[in-house]
Structure formats: C-alpha cells, structure tokens
Amino acid sequence: MLQPAQPGNRGKALTRLDNKDRLLQLRQILSEETDEEREKTLDDLIHRFKQQYGPDVKLNKHSLKDDMEHLIQNGFDITVNQEKEGMPKYYSHQYRLFELYELRMLIDAVVSAKFISKKETRQLTGKIRRLTSVHQGKKLQNEIQIDSSIKSENPYIRLAIHKIHEAIEQRRVITFQYGRYDVDKKFQLSHEGRVYRVKPYALAWANDFYYLIAYYFEAGEIRHYRVDRLQNVMETDETYAYESFDVSSYTQSTFHMFAGDEEWIKIRCRNNLINVIIDKFGKDISTTRDGEDHFILTTKARISDGLVNWILGFGSKMMVLSPDTLQDTVKEEVENLHRLYDHES
C-alpha cells in the first residue's frame, strides 16, 4: 500500500513508475492535496511525483492526462479549470462524500459524546479529518470545547458497542457485569459482580450516553443499562425469536433513563418552559393553555426518582397536578428540603 505523499519525502528513487502505482498515487495526491481552494497544474503534479519517487522518475504530461481521464470514467471527480485560452489548466478533486459543515457536525458529536474516551475521541476526530483534503482538514481543528473530565475512562466501550450491535443483528443473548462509582469515586460492580443475562433489543443515545435496552431474564422485564458501565460483555450461542419492540416509544416514555412504572401525568408549567418541554418530549406533545402565564402538559412518563428530581429542578415554575402519588412524592421531597435548610439555619 502506498504511503501518503509528504512534501520533502523523496522515498526510494525510481527511474520508471508502474502504471498502476502512478494511477493510485495521482488519485491520492488529488484527494489529499486539492479541493475548491487548492488546485494543481500538470507541472505541479509532476513535481509532487518527483518529490515522492526521486528526481529521475520518468513521467510525462500525456500519461497523467490519460490517468485522469481513466479516473473520471471510473467515477472519481476531477474538476478542470482554465481561466483563459493558452493558460495552464488546473486540476482538483472537489466533490466529497461529506461537506465540510457535515464533518464539523460529526466531530462536534464525537467530542461532546460522554461515552467516548479521550483517546478514542482523538482517534475518531483524526479519521474524520481524513475524509477531506489536508488543507480542509486543518479547518476542522477548532472543535467545540467541553470539560474533558466528563469523558468516559472506559477504553473498551467501542468493543462493547460492536458486540452488542452484532448480538442485536443475530438475536443472540449476551451477558455482562454492571457497576457504578461509589462515593470514593471507585468503580464497583453491582450485586457483588453477578453476571447479567439479557436479550439485547436496541442501543439508544440519550443525554450524551449510550444505553442498552434489553430484556433482563432474572427480573422478567425490559431494562436499560449505561454502556460505559458494562464490563465483560460476551455473546452467547443462545438465540431468541424476533420480538416486535418500539424503541422510539420506549425512549420517549423513559425519563432520564430511570426505571419506573409508566403512567399518565399532568404538570402545570410556566409559559417560558415550553421550549424545555419540546426539547424533552418533542413538538407532538399534548399541551393546553391555562390562563395567560401557564400551560398544562399531559403525557405518559415513567414515575421515578429521575422524574421527581427533574420536576424539582424547575422550582415553582412546575406543579404536578396528577397522579396523586407523584404529587405526594414531590410534596414530601419539598418538605424534606425545607426541613433540611430550616435545620441548617
């Protein structure tokens, strides 16, 4: 495999270049070193070949023109630009599978994803930059800034994701261990390291983390697990029959990925929270006006600590109307907070 041509790297001196090698090298030079802003004449291309293979390499413009015509006939985009008759022609590869702004979005998504480790982030962003020219790739260096301390420290997530995807495709049961950090910030396996045995249904991305949605045999119910908290993910030889499962419905009804019983809830909200509600539930959510300053949200959600904490996070801007059990839980937590601060004073 040819190594990328680098300025100043003459490599092994040759007097004659194999036609196939010349064609591949020409394609590589055009891909990596030309774009909408960088073009090369035939003289420029010959100069690059001499840099790569030595000053004595035999090369002519007619051969390069034939090579470019062959590349074009086989679907490789080459733009020819000639400003005036008699002026040299300029050649460049401008069409890319991804536009520059699309690559920017991919890089930003990788950088902001908490489940991708810092090392893997560097590797992935480097690969994404190689999907365009070297010059354009340099424009992708100013990626968004995030707190790197929130990035996962698990170096095996990519392997776990790969295994889970394969298991879902082949409908194979998987096993794993699961854990969380304790107050000393040490990772501890749950249930004394017991192995979980599940039917994997889907992988979902929520709150910048990957979650495995699966049927947990021991409990006889569907649960979800943070992928970065999985350890020793293993595929088994055991398969399961196809089961219809609505991933979208499940994720929409699951709050902050906490388990709980799904019920209809009604919450009275200040009008300035409408965008928060849309971001959380989507535009199709049921809302009705309640006076000039409020609206009422009606939806199905899983009653859980995550839901209670989310509601409390908006203080007096949200009020639970139903069900009574959720309202009582929120009231109790408010009273606990009041006692806590009253005691401190």
PDB file of C-alpha atoms in Angstrom, residues 32-170:
ATOM      1  CA  GLU A  32      -5.389  14.828  -0.143  1.00  0.00           C
ATOM      2  CA  GLU A  33      -3.858  17.978  -1.589  1.00  0.00           C
ATOM      3  CA  THR A  34      -6.541  19.572  -3.756  1.00  0.00           C
ATOM      4  CA  ASP A  35     -10.015  20.976  -3.113  1.00  0.00           C
ATOM      5  CA  GLU A  36     -12.102  24.048  -4.009  1.00  0.00           C
ATOM      6  CA  GLU A  37      -9.279  26.306  -2.827  1.00  0.00           C
ATOM      7  CA  ARG A  38      -6.237  24.275  -3.882  1.00  0.00           C
ATOM      8  CA  GLU A  39      -5.597  23.271  -7.498  1.00  0.00           C
ATOM      9  CA  LYS A  40      -2.590  21.804  -9.309  1.00  0.00           C
ATOM     10  CA  THR A  41      -1.252  22.099 -12.828  1.00  0.00           C
ATOM     11  CA  LEU A  42       0.339  19.166 -14.641  1.00  0.00           C
ATOM     12  CA  ASP A  43       3.739  20.650 -13.771  1.00  0.00           C
ATOM     13  CA  ASP A  44       2.712  20.748 -10.099  1.00  0.00           C
ATOM     14  CA  LEU A  45       1.673  17.091 -10.258  1.00  0.00           C
ATOM     15  CA  ILE A  46       4.923  16.025 -11.894  1.00  0.00           C
ATOM     16  CA  HIS A  47       6.815  17.928  -9.198  1.00  0.00           C
ATOM     17  CA  ARG A  48       4.919  16.030  -6.500  1.00  0.00           C
ATOM     18  CA  PHE A  49       5.792  12.702  -8.126  1.00  0.00           C
ATOM     19  CA  LYS A  50       9.463  13.654  -8.205  1.00  0.00           C
ATOM     20  CA  GLN A  51       9.274  14.571  -4.519  1.00  0.00           C
ATOM     21  CA  GLN A  52       7.805  11.164  -3.788  1.00  0.00           C
ATOM     22  CA  TYR A  53       9.875   8.920  -6.055  1.00  0.00           C
ATOM     23  CA  GLY A  54      13.016  10.903  -6.830  1.00  0.00           C
ATOM     24  CA  PRO A  55      14.088  13.440  -9.471  1.00  0.00           C
ATOM     25  CA  ASP A  56      14.932  10.799 -12.101  1.00  0.00           C
ATOM     26  CA  VAL A  57      11.480   9.215 -12.288  1.00  0.00           C
ATOM     27  CA  LYS A  58      10.198   9.075 -15.868  1.00  0.00           C
ATOM     28  CA  LEU A  59       6.854  10.841 -16.157  1.00  0.00           C
ATOM     29  CA  ASN A  60       5.117  12.853 -18.854  1.00  0.00           C
ATOM     30  CA  LYS A  61       2.043  15.012 -19.074  1.00  0.00           C
ATOM     31  CA  HIS A  62       0.331  12.803 -21.625  1.00  0.00           C
ATOM     32  CA  SER A  63       0.394   9.849 -19.206  1.00  0.00           C
ATOM     33  CA  LEU A  64      -1.065  11.972 -16.420  1.00  0.00           C
ATOM     34  CA  LYS A  65      -3.856  13.212 -18.696  1.00  0.00           C
ATOM     35  CA  ASP A  66      -4.707   9.610 -19.636  1.00  0.00           C
ATOM     36  CA  ASP A  67      -4.697   8.663 -15.946  1.00  0.00           C
ATOM     37  CA  MET A  68      -7.052  11.491 -15.073  1.00  0.00           C
ATOM     38  CA  GLU A  69      -9.397  10.539 -17.895  1.00  0.00           C
ATOM     39  CA  HIS A  70      -9.381   6.969 -16.618  1.00  0.00           C
ATOM     40  CA  LEU A  71     -10.175   8.144 -13.073  1.00  0.00           C
ATOM     41  CA  ILE A  72     -13.045  10.296 -14.328  1.00  0.00           C
ATOM     42  CA  GLN A  73     -14.511   7.407 -16.329  1.00  0.00           C
ATOM     43  CA  ASN A  74     -14.469   5.306 -13.154  1.00  0.00           C
ATOM     44  CA  GLY A  75     -16.392   7.840 -11.073  1.00  0.00           C
ATOM     45  CA  PHE A  76     -13.601   9.846  -9.455  1.00  0.00           C
ATOM     46  CA  ASP A  77     -14.400  13.559  -9.600  1.00  0.00           C
ATOM     47  CA  ILE A  78     -11.765  15.797 -11.181  1.00  0.00           C
ATOM     48  CA  THR A  79     -12.533  19.450 -11.833  1.00  0.00           C
ATOM     49  CA  VAL A  80     -10.593  21.104 -14.692  1.00  0.00           C
ATOM     50  CA  ASN A  81     -10.206  24.878 -14.534  1.00  0.00           C
ATOM     51  CA  GLN A  82      -8.707  27.032 -17.284  1.00  0.00           C
ATOM     52  CA  GLU A  83      -9.234  30.746 -16.907  1.00  0.00           C
ATOM     53  CA  LYS A  84      -8.073  31.793 -20.386  1.00  0.00           C
ATOM     54  CA  GLU A  85      -7.148  30.101 -23.650  1.00  0.00           C
ATOM     55  CA  GLY A  86      -3.441  29.342 -23.681  1.00  0.00           C
ATOM     56  CA  MET A  87      -3.205  29.459 -19.897  1.00  0.00           C
ATOM     57  CA  PRO A  88      -2.324  26.237 -17.998  1.00  0.00           C
ATOM     58  CA  LYS A  89      -5.152  24.017 -16.823  1.00  0.00           C
ATOM     59  CA  TYR A  90      -5.668  23.481 -13.109  1.00  0.00           C
ATOM     60  CA  TYR A  91      -6.901  20.150 -11.727  1.00  0.00           C
ATOM     61  CA  SER A  92      -8.577  19.412  -8.410  1.00  0.00           C
ATOM     62  CA  HIS A  93     -10.780  16.904  -6.628  1.00  0.00           C
ATOM     63  CA  GLN A  94     -13.671  18.902  -5.190  1.00  0.00           C
ATOM     64  CA  TYR A  95     -16.606  16.531  -4.733  1.00  0.00           C
ATOM     65  CA  ARG A  96     -16.543  14.807  -1.345  1.00  0.00           C
ATOM     66  CA  LEU A  97     -18.950  12.357   0.229  1.00  0.00           C
ATOM     67  CA  PHE A  98     -19.245  14.808   3.153  1.00  0.00           C
ATOM     68  CA  GLU A  99     -19.465  18.581   3.050  1.00  0.00           C
ATOM     69  CA  LEU A 100     -17.147  20.440   5.412  1.00  0.00           C
ATOM     70  CA  TYR A 101     -20.024  21.500   7.697  1.00  0.00           C
ATOM     71  CA  GLU A 102     -21.173  17.859   7.884  1.00  0.00           C
ATOM     72  CA  LEU A 103     -17.706  16.783   9.018  1.00  0.00           C
ATOM     73  CA  ARG A 104     -17.803  19.589  11.583  1.00  0.00           C
ATOM     74  CA  MET A 105     -21.069  18.213  12.979  1.00  0.00           C
ATOM     75  CA  LEU A 106     -19.620  14.697  13.150  1.00  0.00           C
ATOM     76  CA  ILE A 107     -16.535  15.934  15.002  1.00  0.00           C
ATOM     77  CA  ASP A 108     -18.613  18.003  17.419  1.00  0.00           C
ATOM     78  CA  ALA A 109     -20.838  14.989  18.107  1.00  0.00           C
ATOM     79  CA  VAL A 110     -17.804  12.814  18.875  1.00  0.00           C
ATOM     80  CA  VAL A 111     -16.193  15.472  21.070  1.00  0.00           C
ATOM     81  CA  SER A 112     -19.379  16.085  23.082  1.00  0.00           C
ATOM     82  CA  ALA A 113     -20.288  12.397  23.496  1.00  0.00           C
ATOM     83  CA  LYS A 114     -19.531  11.485  27.103  1.00  0.00           C
ATOM     84  CA  PHE A 115     -19.332   7.752  26.446  1.00  0.00           C
ATOM     85  CA  ILE A 116     -16.328   8.115  24.104  1.00  0.00           C
ATOM     86  CA  SER A 117     -13.000   8.182  25.910  1.00  0.00           C
ATOM     87  CA  LYS A 118     -10.470  10.978  25.375  1.00  0.00           C
ATOM     88  CA  LYS A 119      -8.133   8.639  23.480  1.00  0.00           C
ATOM     89  CA  GLU A 120     -10.896   7.381  21.193  1.00  0.00           C
ATOM     90  CA  THR A 121     -12.067  10.959  20.657  1.00  0.00           C
ATOM     91  CA  ARG A 122      -8.627  11.882  19.302  1.00  0.00           C
ATOM     92  CA  GLN A 123      -8.581   8.795  17.072  1.00  0.00           C
ATOM     93  CA  LEU A 124     -12.070   9.318  15.666  1.00  0.00           C
ATOM     94  CA  THR A 125     -11.702  13.037  15.016  1.00  0.00           C
ATOM     95  CA  GLY A 126      -8.415  12.331  13.246  1.00  0.00           C
ATOM     96  CA  LYS A 127     -10.125   9.812  10.964  1.00  0.00           C
ATOM     97  CA  ILE A 128     -12.969  12.216  10.228  1.00  0.00           C
ATOM     98  CA  ARG A 129     -10.494  14.918   9.180  1.00  0.00           C
ATOM     99  CA  ARG A 130      -9.003  12.472   6.667  1.00  0.00           C
ATOM    100  CA  LEU A 131     -12.347  12.368   4.832  1.00  0.00           C
ATOM    101  CA  THR A 132     -11.416  15.672   3.200  1.00  0.00           C
ATOM    102  CA  SER A 133      -8.233  17.272   1.909  1.00  0.00           C
ATOM    103  CA  VAL A 134      -5.313  18.039   4.205  1.00  0.00           C
ATOM    104  CA  HIS A 135      -5.960  21.767   3.775  1.00  0.00           C
ATOM    105  CA  GLN A 136      -9.675  21.479   4.568  1.00  0.00           C
ATOM    106  CA  GLY A 137      -8.923  19.112   7.434  1.00  0.00           C
ATOM    107  CA  LYS A 138      -6.918  21.861   9.155  1.00  0.00           C
ATOM    108  CA  LYS A 139     -10.096  23.950   9.278  1.00  0.00           C
ATOM    109  CA  LEU A 140     -11.637  21.271  11.473  1.00  0.00           C
ATOM    110  CA  GLN A 141      -9.079  21.718  14.242  1.00  0.00           C
ATOM    111  CA  ASN A 142     -11.096  24.292  16.220  1.00  0.00           C
ATOM    112  CA  GLU A 143     -13.539  21.771  17.673  1.00  0.00           C
ATOM    113  CA  ILE A 144     -16.023  22.686  20.388  1.00  0.00           C
ATOM    114  CA  GLN A 145     -14.618  22.931  23.890  1.00  0.00           C
ATOM    115  CA  ILE A 146     -16.028  20.746  26.646  1.00  0.00           C
ATOM    116  CA  ASP A 147     -14.924  19.714  30.097  1.00  0.00           C
ATOM    117  CA  SER A 148     -12.696  16.716  29.320  1.00  0.00           C
ATOM    118  CA  SER A 149     -13.198  15.378  32.836  1.00  0.00           C
ATOM    119  CA  ILE A 150     -16.706  14.205  31.879  1.00  0.00           C
ATOM    120  CA  LYS A 151     -15.384  11.919  29.150  1.00  0.00           C
ATOM    121  CA  SER A 152     -15.556   8.211  29.849  1.00  0.00           C
ATOM    122  CA  GLU A 153     -12.455   6.464  31.163  1.00  0.00           C
ATOM    123  CA  ASN A 154     -13.596   3.068  29.877  1.00  0.00           C
ATOM    124  CA  PRO A 155     -11.313   2.127  26.933  1.00  0.00           C
ATOM    125  CA  TYR A 156     -13.449  -0.867  25.935  1.00  0.00           C
ATOM    126  CA  ILE A 157     -16.716   0.890  25.088  1.00  0.00           C
ATOM    127  CA  ARG A 158     -16.193   0.611  21.334  1.00  0.00           C
ATOM    128  CA  LEU A 159     -15.742  -3.151  21.667  1.00  0.00           C
ATOM    129  CA  ALA A 160     -18.850  -3.456  23.827  1.00  0.00           C
ATOM    130  CA  ILE A 161     -20.885  -1.431  21.324  1.00  0.00           C
ATOM    131  CA  HIS A 162     -19.625  -3.611  18.470  1.00  0.00           C
ATOM    132  CA  LYS A 163     -20.504  -6.826  20.295  1.00  0.00           C
ATOM    133  CA  ILE A 164     -23.954  -5.544  21.233  1.00  0.00           C
ATOM    134  CA  HIS A 165     -24.709  -4.460  17.661  1.00  0.00           C
ATOM    135  CA  GLU A 166     -23.716  -7.901  16.381  1.00  0.00           C
ATOM    136  CA  ALA A 167     -25.800  -9.616  19.053  1.00  0.00           C
ATOM    137  CA  ILE A 168     -28.850  -7.494  18.169  1.00  0.00           C
ATOM    138  CA  GLU A 169     -28.418  -8.280  14.483  1.00  0.00           C
ATOM    139  CA  GLN A 170     -28.071 -12.018  15.119  1.00  0.00           C
TER     140      GLN A 170
END
